Amino acid sequence: MKKMICTGLVLALLPALSGCWYVAAGGVGAYGGYKMKEKGYTLRNPVVKEKGDKEASD
């Protein structure tokens, strides 16, 4: 009986936890975008690195 209750509890909580993966993946994507922006990349199609004053004069 205890095993059936535990199994039922896990099955009831599983759909609630599945949404957490979407939030975690979104957070990782946002962090990656933030770090790319720090290095000078912009969100365009295709993704390119912005040229600064030093790089533009080369």
JSON list of N, CA and C in Angstrom, two decimals:
[
{"chain": "A", "resi": 1, "resn": "MET", "atom": "N", "xyz": [0.83, -1.19, 0.00]},
{"chain": "A", "resi": 1, "resn": "MET", "atom": "CA", "xyz": [0.00, 0.00, 0.00]},
{"chain": "A", "resi": 1, "resn": "MET", "atom": "C", "xyz": [0.88, 1.26, 0.00]},
{"chain": "A", "resi": 2, "resn": "LYS", "atom": "N", "xyz": [1.94, 1.23, 0.79]},
{"chain": "A", "resi": 2, "resn": "LYS", "atom": "CA", "xyz": [2.84, 2.38, 0.87]},
{"chain": "A", "resi": 2, "resn": "LYS", "atom": "C", "xyz": [3.51, 2.64, -0.49]},
{"chain": "A", "resi": 3, "resn": "LYS", "atom": "N", "xyz": [3.87, 1.56, -1.18]},
{"chain": "A", "resi": 3, "resn": "LYS", "atom": "CA", "xyz": [4.52, 1.70, -2.50]},
{"chain": "A", "resi": 3, "resn": "LYS", "atom": "C", "xyz": [3.56, 2.33, -3.50]},
{"chain": "A", "resi": 4, "resn": "MET", "atom": "N", "xyz": [2.28, 1.98, -3.44]},
{"chain": "A", "resi": 4, "resn": "MET", "atom": "CA", "xyz": [1.29, 2.56, -4.35]},
{"chain": "A", "resi": 4, "resn": "MET", "atom": "C", "xyz": [1.08, 4.04, -4.08]},
{"chain": "A", "resi": 5, "resn": "ILE", "atom": "N", "xyz": [1.10, 4.43, -2.82]},
{"chain": "A", "resi": 5, "resn": "ILE", "atom": "CA", "xyz": [0.93, 5.84, -2.46]},
{"chain": "A", "resi": 5, "resn": "ILE", "atom": "C", "xyz": [2.13, 6.65, -2.96]},
{"chain": "A", "resi": 6, "resn": "CYS", "atom": "N", "xyz": [3.33, 6.12, -2.75]},
{"chain": "A", "resi": 6, "resn": "CYS", "atom": "CA", "xyz": [4.54, 6.83, -3.20]},
{"chain": "A", "resi": 6, "resn": "CYS", "atom": "C", "xyz": [4.56, 6.95, -4.72]},
{"chain": "A", "resi": 7, "resn": "THR", "atom": "N", "xyz": [4.17, 5.89, -5.42]},
{"chain": "A", "resi": 7, "resn": "THR", "atom": "CA", "xyz": [4.12, 5.92, -6.88]},
{"chain": "A", "resi": 7, "resn": "THR", "atom": "C", "xyz": [3.10, 6.95, -7.37]},
{"chain": "A", "resi": 8, "resn": "GLY", "atom": "N", "xyz": [1.95, 6.98, -6.73]},
{"chain": "A", "resi": 8, "resn": "GLY", "atom": "CA", "xyz": [0.91, 7.94, -7.09]},
{"chain": "A", "resi": 8, "resn": "GLY", "atom": "C", "xyz": [1.36, 9.37, -6.84]},
{"chain": "A", "resi": 9, "resn": "LEU", "atom": "N", "xyz": [2.08, 9.58, -5.75]},
{"chain": "A", "resi": 9, "resn": "LEU", "atom": "CA", "xyz": [2.58, 10.91, -5.42]},
{"chain": "A", "resi": 9, "resn": "LEU", "atom": "C", "xyz": [3.60, 11.38, -6.46]},
{"chain": "A", "resi": 10, "resn": "VAL", "atom": "N", "xyz": [4.50, 10.49, -6.86]},
{"chain": "A", "resi": 10, "resn": "VAL", "atom": "CA", "xyz": [5.50, 10.83, -7.88]},
{"chain": "A", "resi": 10, "resn": "VAL", "atom": "C", "xyz": [4.82, 11.14, -9.20]},
{"chain": "A", "resi": 11, "resn": "LEU", "atom": "N", "xyz": [3.84, 10.34, -9.58]},
{"chain": "A", "resi": 11, "resn": "LEU", "atom": "CA", "xyz": [3.12, 10.57, -10.83]},
{"chain": "A", "resi": 11, "resn": "LEU", "atom": "C", "xyz": [2.32, 11.87, -10.80]},
{"chain": "A", "resi": 12, "resn": "ALA", "atom": "N", "xyz": [1.84, 12.25, -9.62]},
{"chain": "A", "resi": 12, "resn": "ALA", "atom": "CA", "xyz": [1.09, 13.50, -9.51]},
{"chain": "A", "resi": 12, "resn": "ALA", "atom": "C", "xyz": [2.01, 14.72, -9.57]},
{"chain": "A", "resi": 13, "resn": "LEU", "atom": "N", "xyz": [3.23, 14.60, -9.06]},
{"chain": "A", "resi": 13, "resn": "LEU", "atom": "CA", "xyz": [4.16, 15.72, -9.03]},
{"chain": "A", "resi": 13, "resn": "LEU", "atom": "C", "xyz": [4.96, 15.87, -10.33]},
{"chain": "A", "resi": 14, "resn": "LEU", "atom": "N", "xyz": [5.07, 14.82, -11.10]},
{"chain": "A", "resi": 14, "resn": "LEU", "atom": "CA", "xyz": [5.87, 14.86, -12.32]},
{"chain": "A", "resi": 14, "resn": "LEU", "atom": "C", "xyz": [5.42, 15.94, -13.30]},
{"chain": "A", "resi": 15, "resn": "PRO", "atom": "N", "xyz": [4.13, 16.11, -13.60]},
{"chain": "A", "resi": 15, "resn": "PRO", "atom": "CA", "xyz": [3.74, 17.19, -14.51]},
{"chain": "A", "resi": 15, "resn": "PRO", "atom": "C", "xyz": [4.06, 18.59, -13.96]},
{"chain": "A", "resi": 16, "resn": "ALA", "atom": "N", "xyz": [4.00, 18.76, -12.66]},
{"chain": "A", "resi": 16, "resn": "ALA", "atom": "CA", "xyz": [4.31, 20.07, -12.07]},
{"chain": "A", "resi": 16, "resn": "ALA", "atom": "C", "xyz": [5.79, 20.40, -12.22]},
{"chain": "A", "resi": 17, "resn": "LEU", "atom": "N", "xyz": [6.64, 19.38, -12.15]},
{"chain": "A", "resi": 17, "resn": "LEU", "atom": "CA", "xyz": [8.08, 19.61, -12.25]},
{"chain": "A", "resi": 17, "resn": "LEU", "atom": "C", "xyz": [8.56, 19.77, -13.69]},
{"chain": "A", "resi": 18, "resn": "SER", "atom": "N", "xyz": [7.78, 19.31, -14.64]},
{"chain": "A", "resi": 18, "resn": "SER", "atom": "CA", "xyz": [8.23, 19.39, -16.03]},
{"chain": "A", "resi": 18, "resn": "SER", "atom": "C", "xyz": [8.33, 20.83, -16.51]},
{"chain": "A", "resi": 19, "resn": "GLY", "atom": "N", "xyz": [7.55, 21.73, -15.97]},
{"chain": "A", "resi": 19, "resn": "GLY", "atom": "CA", "xyz": [7.64, 23.14, -16.34]},
{"chain": "A", "resi": 19, "resn": "GLY", "atom": "C", "xyz": [8.93, 23.79, -15.89]},
{"chain": "A", "resi": 20, "resn": "CYS", "atom": "N", "xyz": [9.54, 23.24, -14.87]},
{"chain": "A", "resi": 20, "resn": "CYS", "atom": "CA", "xyz": [10.79, 23.81, -14.36]},
{"chain": "A", "resi": 20, "resn": "CYS", "atom": "C", "xyz": [11.91, 23.70, -15.39]},
{"chain": "A", "resi": 21, "resn": "TRP", "atom": "N", "xyz": [11.88, 22.67, -16.22]},
{"chain": "A", "resi": 21, "resn": "TRP", "atom": "CA", "xyz": [12.91, 22.50, -17.23]},
{"chain": "A", "resi": 21, "resn": "TRP", "atom": "C", "xyz": [12.85, 23.62, -18.26]},
{"chain": "A", "resi": 22, "resn": "TYR", "atom": "N", "xyz": [11.64, 24.07, -18.59]},
{"chain": "A", "resi": 22, "resn": "TYR", "atom": "CA", "xyz": [11.51, 25.18, -19.54]},
{"chain": "A", "resi": 22, "resn": "TYR", "atom": "C", "xyz": [12.07, 26.47, -18.95]},
{"chain": "A", "resi": 23, "resn": "VAL", "atom": "N", "xyz": [11.83, 26.69, -17.69]},
{"chain": "A", "resi": 23, "resn": "VAL", "atom": "CA", "xyz": [12.34, 27.89, -17.03]},
{"chain": "A", "resi": 23, "resn": "VAL", "atom": "C", "xyz": [13.86, 27.83, -16.95]},
{"chain": "A", "resi": 24, "resn": "ALA", "atom": "N", "xyz": [14.40, 26.67, -16.60]},
{"chain": "A", "resi": 24, "resn": "ALA", "atom": "CA", "xyz": [15.85, 26.52, -16.52]},
{"chain": "A", "resi": 24, "resn": "ALA", "atom": "C", "xyz": [16.51, 26.72, -17.88]},
{"chain": "A", "resi": 25, "resn": "ALA", "atom": "N", "xyz": [15.92, 26.16, -18.93]},
{"chain": "A", "resi": 25, "resn": "ALA", "atom": "CA", "xyz": [16.48, 26.33, -20.28]},
{"chain": "A", "resi": 25, "resn": "ALA", "atom": "C", "xyz": [16.42, 27.78, -20.72]},
{"chain": "A", "resi": 26, "resn": "GLY", "atom": "N", "xyz": [15.35, 28.47, -20.38]},
{"chain": "A", "resi": 26, "resn": "GLY", "atom": "CA", "xyz": [15.24, 29.90, -20.70]},
{"chain": "A", "resi": 26, "resn": "GLY", "atom": "C", "xyz": [16.28, 30.72, -19.97]},
{"chain": "A", "resi": 27, "resn": "GLY", "atom": "N", "xyz": [16.54, 30.38, -18.73]},
{"chain": "A", "resi": 27, "resn": "GLY", "atom": "CA", "xyz": [17.56, 31.08, -17.96]},
{"chain": "A", "resi": 27, "resn": "GLY", "atom": "C", "xyz": [18.95, 30.88, -18.53]},
{"chain": "A", "resi": 28, "resn": "VAL", "atom": "N", "xyz": [19.23, 29.67, -18.96]},
{"chain": "A", "resi": 28, "resn": "VAL", "atom": "CA", "xyz": [20.54, 29.39, -19.57]},
{"chain": "A", "resi": 28, "resn": "VAL", "atom": "C", "xyz": [20.70, 30.16, -20.88]},
{"chain": "A", "resi": 29, "resn": "GLY", "atom": "N", "xyz": [19.64, 30.22, -21.67]},
{"chain": "A", "resi": 29, "resn": "GLY", "atom": "CA", "xyz": [19.69, 30.96, -22.93]},
{"chain": "A", "resi": 29, "resn": "GLY", "atom": "C", "xyz": [19.88, 32.45, -22.70]},
{"chain": "A", "resi": 30, "resn": "ALA", "atom": "N", "xyz": [19.20, 32.98, -21.68]},
{"chain": "A", "resi": 30, "resn": "ALA", "atom": "CA", "xyz": [19.33, 34.40, -21.38]},
{"chain": "A", "resi": 30, "resn": "ALA", "atom": "C", "xyz": [20.74, 34.72, -20.90]},
{"chain": "A", "resi": 31, "resn": "TYR", "atom": "N", "xyz": [21.31, 33.86, -20.08]},
{"chain": "A", "resi": 31, "resn": "TYR", "atom": "CA", "xyz": [22.66, 34.07, -19.59]},
{"chain": "A", "resi": 31, "resn": "TYR", "atom": "C", "xyz": [23.67, 34.02, -20.74]},
{"chain": "A", "resi": 32, "resn": "GLY", "atom": "N", "xyz": [23.47, 33.06, -21.66]},
{"chain": "A", "resi": 32, "resn": "GLY", "atom": "CA", "xyz": [24.36, 32.97, -22.81]},
{"chain": "A", "resi": 32, "resn": "GLY", "atom": "C", "xyz": [24.28, 34.21, -23.68]},
{"chain": "A", "resi": 33, "resn": "GLY", "atom": "N", "xyz": [23.07, 34.73, -23.88]},
{"chain": "A", "resi": 33, "resn": "GLY", "atom": "CA", "xyz": [22.91, 35.96, -24.65]},
{"chain": "A", "resi": 33, "resn": "GLY", "atom": "C", "xyz": [23.56, 37.15, -23.98]},
{"chain": "A", "resi": 34, "resn": "TYR", "atom": "N", "xyz": [23.46, 37.22, -22.67]},
{"chain": "A", "resi": 34, "resn": "TYR", "atom": "CA", "xyz": [24.07, 38.30, -21.90]},
{"chain": "A", "resi": 34, "resn": "TYR", "atom": "C", "xyz": [25.59, 38.26, -22.04]},
{"chain": "A", "resi": 35, "resn": "LYS", "atom": "N", "xyz": [26.17, 37.07, -21.93]},
{"chain": "A", "resi": 35, "resn": "LYS", "atom": "CA", "xyz": [27.62, 36.94, -22.04]},
{"chain": "A", "resi": 35, "resn": "LYS", "atom": "C", "xyz": [28.09, 37.26, -23.46]},
{"chain": "A", "resi": 36, "resn": "MET", "atom": "N", "xyz": [27.29, 36.88, -24.47]},
{"chain": "A", "resi": 36, "resn": "MET", "atom": "CA", "xyz": [27.67, 37.22, -25.84]},
{"chain": "A", "resi": 36, "resn": "MET", "atom": "C", "xyz": [27.62, 38.72, -26.06]},
{"chain": "A", "resi": 37, "resn": "LYS", "atom": "N", "xyz": [26.64, 39.40, -25.47]},
{"chain": "A", "resi": 37, "resn": "LYS", "atom": "CA", "xyz": [26.53, 40.85, -25.60]},
{"chain": "A", "resi": 37, "resn": "LYS", "atom": "C", "xyz": [27.73, 41.53, -24.96]},
{"chain": "A", "resi": 38, "resn": "GLU", "atom": "N", "xyz": [28.22, 40.99, -23.85]},
{"chain": "A", "resi": 38, "resn": "GLU", "atom": "CA", "xyz": [29.42, 41.54, -23.19]},
{"chain": "A", "resi": 38, "resn": "GLU", "atom": "C", "xyz": [30.64, 41.46, -24.12]},
{"chain": "A", "resi": 39, "resn": "LYS", "atom": "N", "xyz": [30.69, 40.43, -24.95]},
{"chain": "A", "resi": 39, "resn": "LYS", "atom": "CA", "xyz": [31.84, 40.24, -25.83]},
{"chain": "A", "resi": 39, "resn": "LYS", "atom": "C", "xyz": [31.68, 40.96, -27.16]},
{"chain": "A", "resi": 40, "resn": "GLY", "atom": "N", "xyz": [30.56, 41.68, -27.33]},
{"chain": "A", "resi": 40, "resn": "GLY", "atom": "CA", "xyz": [30.41, 42.49, -28.52]},
{"chain": "A", "resi": 40, "resn": "GLY", "atom": "C", "xyz": [29.52, 41.91, -29.60]},
{"chain": "A", "resi": 41, "resn": "TYR", "atom": "N", "xyz": [28.87, 40.81, -29.35]},
{"chain": "A", "resi": 41, "resn": "TYR", "atom": "CA", "xyz": [27.99, 40.22, -30.35]},
{"chain": "A", "resi": 41, "resn": "TYR", "atom": "C", "xyz": [26.60, 40.84, -30.25]},
{"chain": "A", "resi": 42, "resn": "THR", "atom": "N", "xyz": [25.90, 40.92, -31.38]},
{"chain": "A", "resi": 42, "resn": "THR", "atom": "CA", "xyz": [24.55, 41.43, -31.39]},
{"chain": "A", "resi": 42, "resn": "THR", "atom": "C", "xyz": [23.60, 40.37, -31.93]},
{"chain": "A", "resi": 43, "resn": "LEU", "atom": "N", "xyz": [22.32, 40.56, -31.66]},
{"chain": "A", "resi": 43, "resn": "LEU", "atom": "CA", "xyz": [21.32, 39.62, -32.12]},
{"chain": "A", "resi": 43, "resn": "LEU", "atom": "C", "xyz": [20.80, 40.07, -33.47]},
{"chain": "A", "resi": 44, "resn": "ARG", "atom": "N", "xyz": [21.38, 39.56, -34.50]},
{"chain": "A", "resi": 44, "resn": "ARG", "atom": "CA", "xyz": [20.93, 39.81, -35.86]},
{"chain": "A", "resi": 44, "resn": "ARG", "atom": "C", "xyz": [20.98, 38.48, -36.59]},
{"chain": "A", "resi": 45, "resn": "ASN", "atom": "N", "xyz": [20.53, 38.48, -37.80]},
{"chain": "A", "resi": 45, "resn": "ASN", "atom": "CA", "xyz": [20.59, 37.26, -38.57]},
{"chain": "A", "resi": 45, "resn": "ASN", "atom": "C", "xyz": [21.54, 37.50, -39.73]},
{"chain": "A", "resi": 46, "resn": "PRO", "atom": "N", "xyz": [22.68, 36.96, -39.84]},
{"chain": "A", "resi": 46, "resn": "PRO", "atom": "CA", "xyz": [23.32, 36.06, -38.89]},
{"chain": "A", "resi": 46, "resn": "PRO", "atom": "C", "xyz": [23.94, 36.82, -37.71]},
{"chain": "A", "resi": 47, "resn": "VAL", "atom": "N", "xyz": [24.28, 36.12, -36.64]},
{"chain": "A", "resi": 47, "resn": "VAL", "atom": "CA", "xyz": [24.89, 36.74, -35.47]},
{"chain": "A", "resi": 47, "resn": "VAL", "atom": "C", "xyz": [26.29, 37.19, -35.84]},
{"chain": "A", "resi": 48, "resn": "VAL", "atom": "N", "xyz": [26.58, 38.45, -35.61]},
{"chain": "A", "resi": 48, "resn": "VAL", "atom": "CA", "xyz": [27.90, 39.00, -35.95]},
{"chain": "A", "resi": 48, "resn": "VAL", "atom": "C", "xyz": [28.44, 39.78, -34.76]},
{"chain": "A", "resi": 49, "resn": "LYS", "atom": "N", "xyz": [29.73, 40.00, -34.77]},
{"chain": "A", "resi": 49, "resn": "LYS", "atom": "CA", "xyz": [30.37, 40.77, -33.73]},
{"chain": "A", "resi": 49, "resn": "LYS", "atom": "C", "xyz": [30.47, 42.21, -34.19]},
{"chain": "A", "resi": 50, "resn": "GLU", "atom": "N", "xyz": [30.08, 43.15, -33.31]},
{"chain": "A", "resi": 50, "resn": "GLU", "atom": "CA", "xyz": [30.17, 44.56, -33.65]},
{"chain": "A", "resi": 50, "resn": "GLU", "atom": "C", "xyz": [31.64, 44.98, -33.71]},
{"chain": "A", "resi": 51, "resn": "LYS", "atom": "N", "xyz": [31.95, 45.85, -34.63]},
{"chain": "A", "resi": 51, "resn": "LYS", "atom": "CA", "xyz": [33.31, 46.35, -34.72]},
{"chain": "A", "resi": 51, "resn": "LYS", "atom": "C", "xyz": [33.43, 47.62, -33.91]},
{"chain": "A", "resi": 52, "resn": "GLY", "atom": "N", "xyz": [34.42, 47.65, -33.01]},
{"chain": "A", "resi": 52, "resn": "GLY", "atom": "CA", "xyz": [34.66, 48.84, -32.21]},
{"chain": "A", "resi": 52, "resn": "GLY", "atom": "C", "xyz": [35.50, 49.84, -32.98]},
{"chain": "A", "resi": 53, "resn": "ASP", "atom": "N", "xyz": [35.86, 50.92, -32.34]},
{"chain": "A", "resi": 53, "resn": "ASP", "atom": "CA", "xyz": [36.66, 51.96, -33.00]},
{"chain": "A", "resi": 53, "resn": "ASP", "atom": "C", "xyz": [38.03, 51.43, -33.41]},
{"chain": "A", "resi": 54, "resn": "LYS", "atom": "N", "xyz": [38.64, 50.62, -32.55]},
{"chain": "A", "resi": 54, "resn": "LYS", "atom": "CA", "xyz": [39.95, 50.08, -32.86]},
{"chain": "A", "resi": 54, "resn": "LYS", "atom": "C", "xyz": [39.87, 49.10, -34.03]},
{"chain": "A", "resi": 55, "resn": "GLU", "atom": "N", "xyz": [38.87, 48.23, -34.03]},
{"chain": "A", "resi": 55, "resn": "GLU", "atom": "CA", "xyz": [38.75, 47.24, -35.06]},
{"chain": "A", "resi": 55, "resn": "GLU", "atom": "C", "xyz": [38.33, 47.84, -36.40]},
{"chain": "A", "resi": 56, "resn": "ALA", "atom": "N", "xyz": [37.54, 48.92, -36.39]},
{"chain": "A", "resi": 56, "resn": "ALA", "atom": "CA", "xyz": [37.08, 49.54, -37.62]},
{"chain": "A", "resi": 56, "resn": "ALA", "atom": "C", "xyz": [38.22, 50.23, -38.36]},
{"chain": "A", "resi": 57, "resn": "SER", "atom": "N", "xyz": [39.24, 50.70, -37.62]},
{"chain": "A", "resi": 57, "resn": "SER", "atom": "CA", "xyz": [40.34, 51.41, -38.25]},
{"chain": "A", "resi": 57, "resn": "SER", "atom": "C", "xyz": [41.37, 50.44, -38.83]},
{"chain": "A", "resi": 58, "resn": "ASP", "atom": "N", "xyz": [41.32, 49.18, -38.46]},
{"chain": "A", "resi": 58, "resn": "ASP", "atom": "CA", "xyz": [42.28, 48.20, -38.99]},
{"chain": "A", "resi": 58, "resn": "ASP", "atom": "C", "xyz": [42.02, 47.85, -40.42]}
]
